[in-house]
């Protein structure tokens, strides 16, 4: 009797072992068949496959992927793809995949035309696929769903489509369970010399170079990203360094330029973010004047910003305006604070309110001399308070200022003083001291220029009108 039991147990063990190897061979066969059935544009191979019925696991090592799409060849190598908690018998019986976790480790992807390079990993929990012919209302046949996602990208560099700029990411982590996205560094890098950028396009353009550090998104709807929806509680950026260059020697780009809300509405994604906070930012604007000569540079130091909310497809219960509040120091002197209200509803005006405090105007000599042919010999702007509205056609409002010891010289093209015009500025146009200088904003928008130009020149018109002969001032 005892020998019979031992013999039966031994036979069962042999059968189970045989079944184990047979099942392993079947799994490998099914994997190979599935890879062979992929469309010609997608090719996947591997160097080793391990599977275990006992633990419900499988791994593919040395995975190579090549995808052809729209003339681009995307290639990737993956150290390991691991499947845990696989329902093998369900997979064999119904061809429906159910597993507890999927890990893709050691991803390195490239694409030459897009200058794409990526290193990272992906982890999915509760992964499932729909059986062909049995799709429900949320998934089409053959689609894969999952419960939680953790995506880690250590480095990503990619060229922006149809642009001579690249994006570079360092250490990004997306976590659907915690509804967070974290990014150490984001860089926007021109791929050409800044002057060549405009020449290649044949018109004036802003050439951006920017570095943002410490980006955090909380309350993020990860699943909404698949439907081109960005919904989050907050987006915060710890700090930024931004440089913008424009070559005024080139012609303007023809055509009507959109206002900010029009640009937001045209985005291919729906935005719904409660608060955006931007930490200390050093912003530099550099411009080559139309007649050539020396570059003018304007800098804003330690600028911070808050936008509440950020919405581009408003609903009936949404507020009437997006409210942008900014603080900073112009040319590292004094402070400037402004609130810009961006209308969510068509045909409503933009509203701008703010003030400059304690600005040493001589700090503005670089842009004033190189772009406006004015030399600011001395002067303190104690206060410049501004309030105006900007419609699609006109800006109207008022500025109120107070300044002391303001002395301005007019320069010739060669940089030397124009004594006659300087005399007129000092004695007739710009009083040296003014306890109260009030001007009216009344400026017609040039639709072929961008909103920043409209905003700045609305303010300048108000400043010029605060002088009795301000219409004689250049610009």
PDB file of C-alpha atoms in Angstrom, residues 97-244:
ATOM      1  CA  UNK A  97      -4.962  38.885 -20.321  1.00  0.00           C
ATOM      2  CA  UNK A  98      -5.335  39.421 -16.572  1.00  0.00           C
ATOM      3  CA  UNK A  99      -2.330  40.194 -14.387  1.00  0.00           C
ATOM      4  CA  UNK A 100      -1.479  41.922 -11.140  1.00  0.00           C
ATOM      5  CA  UNK A 101       1.490  43.966 -12.294  1.00  0.00           C
ATOM      6  CA  UNK A 102       3.462  44.817 -15.419  1.00  0.00           C
ATOM      7  CA  UNK A 103       6.970  46.256 -15.193  1.00  0.00           C
ATOM      8  CA  UNK A 104       9.035  47.586 -18.082  1.00  0.00           C
ATOM      9  CA  UNK A 105      12.570  48.304 -16.887  1.00  0.00           C
ATOM     10  CA  UNK A 106      15.595  49.844 -18.533  1.00  0.00           C
ATOM     11  CA  UNK A 107      13.882  51.511 -21.491  1.00  0.00           C
ATOM     12  CA  UNK A 108      16.133  53.250 -24.003  1.00  0.00           C
ATOM     13  CA  UNK A 109      14.354  54.677 -27.025  1.00  0.00           C
ATOM     14  CA  UNK A 110      15.583  56.744 -29.973  1.00  0.00           C
ATOM     15  CA  UNK A 111      14.321  58.357 -33.182  1.00  0.00           C
ATOM     16  CA  UNK A 112      16.788  60.206 -35.425  1.00  0.00           C
ATOM     17  CA  UNK A 113      14.527  62.700 -37.230  1.00  0.00           C
ATOM     18  CA  UNK A 114      12.905  63.877 -33.996  1.00  0.00           C
ATOM     19  CA  UNK A 115      16.226  63.841 -32.126  1.00  0.00           C
ATOM     20  CA  UNK A 116      14.359  61.648 -29.642  1.00  0.00           C
ATOM     21  CA  UNK A 117      16.151  59.858 -26.846  1.00  0.00           C
ATOM     22  CA  UNK A 118      14.498  58.422 -23.742  1.00  0.00           C
ATOM     23  CA  UNK A 119      15.539  56.471 -20.679  1.00  0.00           C
ATOM     24  CA  UNK A 120      13.041  55.283 -18.095  1.00  0.00           C
ATOM     25  CA  UNK A 121      10.678  52.624 -16.758  1.00  0.00           C
ATOM     26  CA  UNK A 122       6.940  51.896 -16.520  1.00  0.00           C
ATOM     27  CA  UNK A 123       4.926  50.008 -13.914  1.00  0.00           C
ATOM     28  CA  UNK A 124       1.229  49.127 -14.270  1.00  0.00           C
ATOM     29  CA  UNK A 125      -1.012  47.467 -11.670  1.00  0.00           C
ATOM     30  CA  UNK A 126      -4.161  45.399 -12.358  1.00  0.00           C
ATOM     31  CA  UNK A 127      -3.657  45.090 -16.099  1.00  0.00           C
ATOM     32  CA  UNK A 128      -6.362  43.528 -18.270  1.00  0.00           C
ATOM     33  CA  UNK A 129      -7.341  43.218 -21.919  1.00  0.00           C
ATOM     34  CA  UNK A 130     -10.771  42.775 -23.457  1.00  0.00           C
ATOM     35  CA  UNK A 131     -11.570  39.525 -25.218  1.00  0.00           C
ATOM     36  CA  UNK A 132     -12.233  40.058 -28.901  1.00  0.00           C
ATOM     37  CA  UNK A 133     -15.935  40.592 -29.551  1.00  0.00           C
ATOM     38  CA  UNK A 134     -16.765  41.267 -25.901  1.00  0.00           C
ATOM     39  CA  UNK A 135     -15.878  44.922 -25.477  1.00  0.00           C
ATOM     40  CA  UNK A 136     -17.858  46.956 -22.989  1.00  0.00           C
ATOM     41  CA  UNK A 137     -18.810  50.628 -23.203  1.00  0.00           C
ATOM     42  CA  UNK A 138     -15.457  51.815 -21.885  1.00  0.00           C
ATOM     43  CA  UNK A 139     -13.056  49.648 -23.859  1.00  0.00           C
ATOM     44  CA  UNK A 140     -12.973  48.589 -27.477  1.00  0.00           C
ATOM     45  CA  UNK A 141     -12.041  45.040 -28.415  1.00  0.00           C
ATOM     46  CA  UNK A 142      -8.340  44.377 -28.048  1.00  0.00           C
ATOM     47  CA  UNK A 143      -7.674  47.406 -25.835  1.00  0.00           C
ATOM     48  CA  UNK A 144      -5.691  47.177 -22.625  1.00  0.00           C
ATOM     49  CA  UNK A 145      -6.746  48.765 -19.350  1.00  0.00           C
ATOM     50  CA  UNK A 146      -5.041  49.084 -15.995  1.00  0.00           C
ATOM     51  CA  UNK A 147      -5.697  50.158 -12.441  1.00  0.00           C
ATOM     52  CA  UNK A 148      -2.631  52.182 -11.462  1.00  0.00           C
ATOM     53  CA  UNK A 149       0.319  53.621 -13.359  1.00  0.00           C
ATOM     54  CA  UNK A 150       3.817  54.605 -12.274  1.00  0.00           C
ATOM     55  CA  UNK A 151       5.948  56.067 -15.029  1.00  0.00           C
ATOM     56  CA  UNK A 152       9.553  57.088 -14.421  1.00  0.00           C
ATOM     57  CA  UNK A 153      11.672  58.853 -17.030  1.00  0.00           C
ATOM     58  CA  UNK A 154      15.241  59.590 -16.045  1.00  0.00           C
ATOM     59  CA  UNK A 155      16.045  61.474 -19.253  1.00  0.00           C
ATOM     60  CA  UNK A 156      14.050  62.516 -22.300  1.00  0.00           C
ATOM     61  CA  UNK A 157      15.189  64.684 -25.173  1.00  0.00           C
ATOM     62  CA  UNK A 158      12.861  65.320 -28.089  1.00  0.00           C
ATOM     63  CA  UNK A 159      12.596  67.794 -30.923  1.00  0.00           C
ATOM     64  CA  UNK A 160       9.328  69.732 -31.039  1.00  0.00           C
ATOM     65  CA  UNK A 161       7.461  68.804 -34.256  1.00  0.00           C
ATOM     66  CA  UNK A 162       7.754  71.417 -37.013  1.00  0.00           C
ATOM     67  CA  UNK A 163      10.087  73.582 -34.888  1.00  0.00           C
ATOM     68  CA  UNK A 164      13.822  74.048 -34.441  1.00  0.00           C
ATOM     69  CA  UNK A 165      13.550  73.556 -30.696  1.00  0.00           C
ATOM     70  CA  UNK A 166      14.040  70.608 -28.371  1.00  0.00           C
ATOM     71  CA  UNK A 167      12.597  69.697 -24.987  1.00  0.00           C
ATOM     72  CA  UNK A 168      14.839  68.075 -22.396  1.00  0.00           C
ATOM     73  CA  UNK A 169      13.360  66.414 -19.265  1.00  0.00           C
ATOM     74  CA  UNK A 170      15.287  65.113 -16.268  1.00  0.00           C
ATOM     75  CA  UNK A 171      13.771  62.811 -13.633  1.00  0.00           C
ATOM     76  CA  UNK A 172      10.029  62.758 -14.254  1.00  0.00           C
ATOM     77  CA  UNK A 173       7.680  60.567 -12.225  1.00  0.00           C
ATOM     78  CA  UNK A 174       3.958  60.102 -12.888  1.00  0.00           C
ATOM     79  CA  UNK A 175       1.906  58.306 -10.192  1.00  0.00           C
ATOM     80  CA  UNK A 176      -1.799  57.648 -10.801  1.00  0.00           C
ATOM     81  CA  UNK A 177      -2.402  56.352  -7.257  1.00  0.00           C
ATOM     82  CA  UNK A 178      -1.236  59.595  -5.642  1.00  0.00           C
ATOM     83  CA  UNK A 179      -2.449  61.678  -8.622  1.00  0.00           C
ATOM     84  CA  UNK A 180       0.902  63.432  -8.883  1.00  0.00           C
ATOM     85  CA  UNK A 181       3.520  64.363 -11.431  1.00  0.00           C
ATOM     86  CA  UNK A 182       7.034  65.412 -10.401  1.00  0.00           C
ATOM     87  CA  UNK A 183       9.734  66.750 -12.687  1.00  0.00           C
ATOM     88  CA  UNK A 184      13.195  67.850 -11.585  1.00  0.00           C
ATOM     89  CA  UNK A 185      14.155  69.855 -14.682  1.00  0.00           C
ATOM     90  CA  UNK A 186      12.488  70.942 -17.908  1.00  0.00           C
ATOM     91  CA  UNK A 187      14.524  72.733 -20.570  1.00  0.00           C
ATOM     92  CA  UNK A 188      13.501  74.348 -23.859  1.00  0.00           C
ATOM     93  CA  UNK A 189      16.558  74.575 -26.135  1.00  0.00           C
ATOM     94  CA  UNK A 190      16.857  76.219 -29.592  1.00  0.00           C
ATOM     95  CA  UNK A 191      18.540  73.911 -32.100  1.00  0.00           C
ATOM     96  CA  UNK A 192      19.840  76.795 -34.247  1.00  0.00           C
ATOM     97  CA  UNK A 193      21.640  80.044 -33.547  1.00  0.00           C
ATOM     98  CA  UNK A 194      19.045  82.541 -32.317  1.00  0.00           C
ATOM     99  CA  UNK A 195      19.467  84.882 -35.297  1.00  0.00           C
ATOM    100  CA  UNK A 196      19.273  81.939 -37.698  1.00  0.00           C
ATOM    101  CA  UNK A 197      15.899  80.938 -36.231  1.00  0.00           C
ATOM    102  CA  UNK A 198      14.190  84.071 -37.544  1.00  0.00           C
ATOM    103  CA  UNK A 199      16.079  84.083 -40.837  1.00  0.00           C
ATOM    104  CA  UNK A 200      15.050  80.486 -41.535  1.00  0.00           C
ATOM    105  CA  UNK A 201      11.371  81.360 -40.925  1.00  0.00           C
ATOM    106  CA  UNK A 202      11.661  84.625 -42.866  1.00  0.00           C
ATOM    107  CA  UNK A 203      10.008  86.832 -40.252  1.00  0.00           C
ATOM    108  CA  UNK A 204      10.265  88.111 -36.697  1.00  0.00           C
ATOM    109  CA  UNK A 205       9.775  85.524 -33.979  1.00  0.00           C
ATOM    110  CA  UNK A 206      10.442  85.106 -30.286  1.00  0.00           C
ATOM    111  CA  UNK A 207      13.288  82.642 -29.738  1.00  0.00           C
ATOM    112  CA  UNK A 208      12.907  81.062 -26.306  1.00  0.00           C
ATOM    113  CA  UNK A 209      15.496  79.400 -24.115  1.00  0.00           C
ATOM    114  CA  UNK A 210      14.148  78.356 -20.731  1.00  0.00           C
ATOM    115  CA  UNK A 211      14.973  76.164 -17.750  1.00  0.00           C
ATOM    116  CA  UNK A 212      12.362  75.272 -15.122  1.00  0.00           C
ATOM    117  CA  UNK A 213      13.186  73.359 -11.952  1.00  0.00           C
ATOM    118  CA  UNK A 214      11.025  71.660  -9.355  1.00  0.00           C
ATOM    119  CA  UNK A 215       7.740  71.168 -11.232  1.00  0.00           C
ATOM    120  CA  UNK A 216       4.974  69.586  -9.154  1.00  0.00           C
ATOM    121  CA  UNK A 217       1.431  68.751 -10.274  1.00  0.00           C
ATOM    122  CA  UNK A 218      -1.052  67.615  -7.607  1.00  0.00           C
ATOM    123  CA  UNK A 219      -4.598  66.319  -7.894  1.00  0.00           C
ATOM    124  CA  UNK A 220      -3.895  65.240 -11.470  1.00  0.00           C
ATOM    125  CA  UNK A 221      -6.475  63.163 -13.335  1.00  0.00           C
ATOM    126  CA  UNK A 222      -4.104  60.677 -14.972  1.00  0.00           C
ATOM    127  CA  UNK A 223      -6.826  58.835 -16.890  1.00  0.00           C
ATOM    128  CA  UNK A 224      -8.011  62.126 -18.352  1.00  0.00           C
ATOM    129  CA  UNK A 225      -4.677  62.514 -20.154  1.00  0.00           C
ATOM    130  CA  UNK A 226      -5.678  59.674 -22.499  1.00  0.00           C
ATOM    131  CA  UNK A 227      -8.674  61.767 -23.543  1.00  0.00           C
ATOM    132  CA  UNK A 228      -6.601  64.949 -24.021  1.00  0.00           C
ATOM    133  CA  UNK A 229      -7.831  66.483 -20.775  1.00  0.00           C
ATOM    134  CA  UNK A 230      -5.467  68.064 -18.235  1.00  0.00           C
ATOM    135  CA  UNK A 231      -7.330  68.366 -14.941  1.00  0.00           C
ATOM    136  CA  UNK A 232      -5.448  69.154 -11.715  1.00  0.00           C
ATOM    137  CA  UNK A 233      -5.680  71.008  -8.415  1.00  0.00           C
ATOM    138  CA  UNK A 234      -2.314  72.784  -8.601  1.00  0.00           C
ATOM    139  CA  UNK A 235       0.716  73.191 -10.812  1.00  0.00           C
ATOM    140  CA  UNK A 236       3.734  74.678  -9.033  1.00  0.00           C
ATOM    141  CA  UNK A 237       7.147  75.564 -10.486  1.00  0.00           C
ATOM    142  CA  UNK A 238       9.950  76.173  -7.995  1.00  0.00           C
ATOM    143  CA  UNK A 239      12.088  78.495 -10.152  1.00  0.00           C
ATOM    144  CA  UNK A 240      12.824  79.491 -13.760  1.00  0.00           C
ATOM    145  CA  UNK A 241      15.432  81.139 -15.937  1.00  0.00           C
ATOM    146  CA  UNK A 242      13.973  82.442 -19.216  1.00  0.00           C
ATOM    147  CA  UNK A 243      15.573  84.254 -22.156  1.00  0.00           C
ATOM    148  CA  UNK A 244      13.660  85.570 -25.159  1.00  0.00           C
TER     149      UNK A 244
END
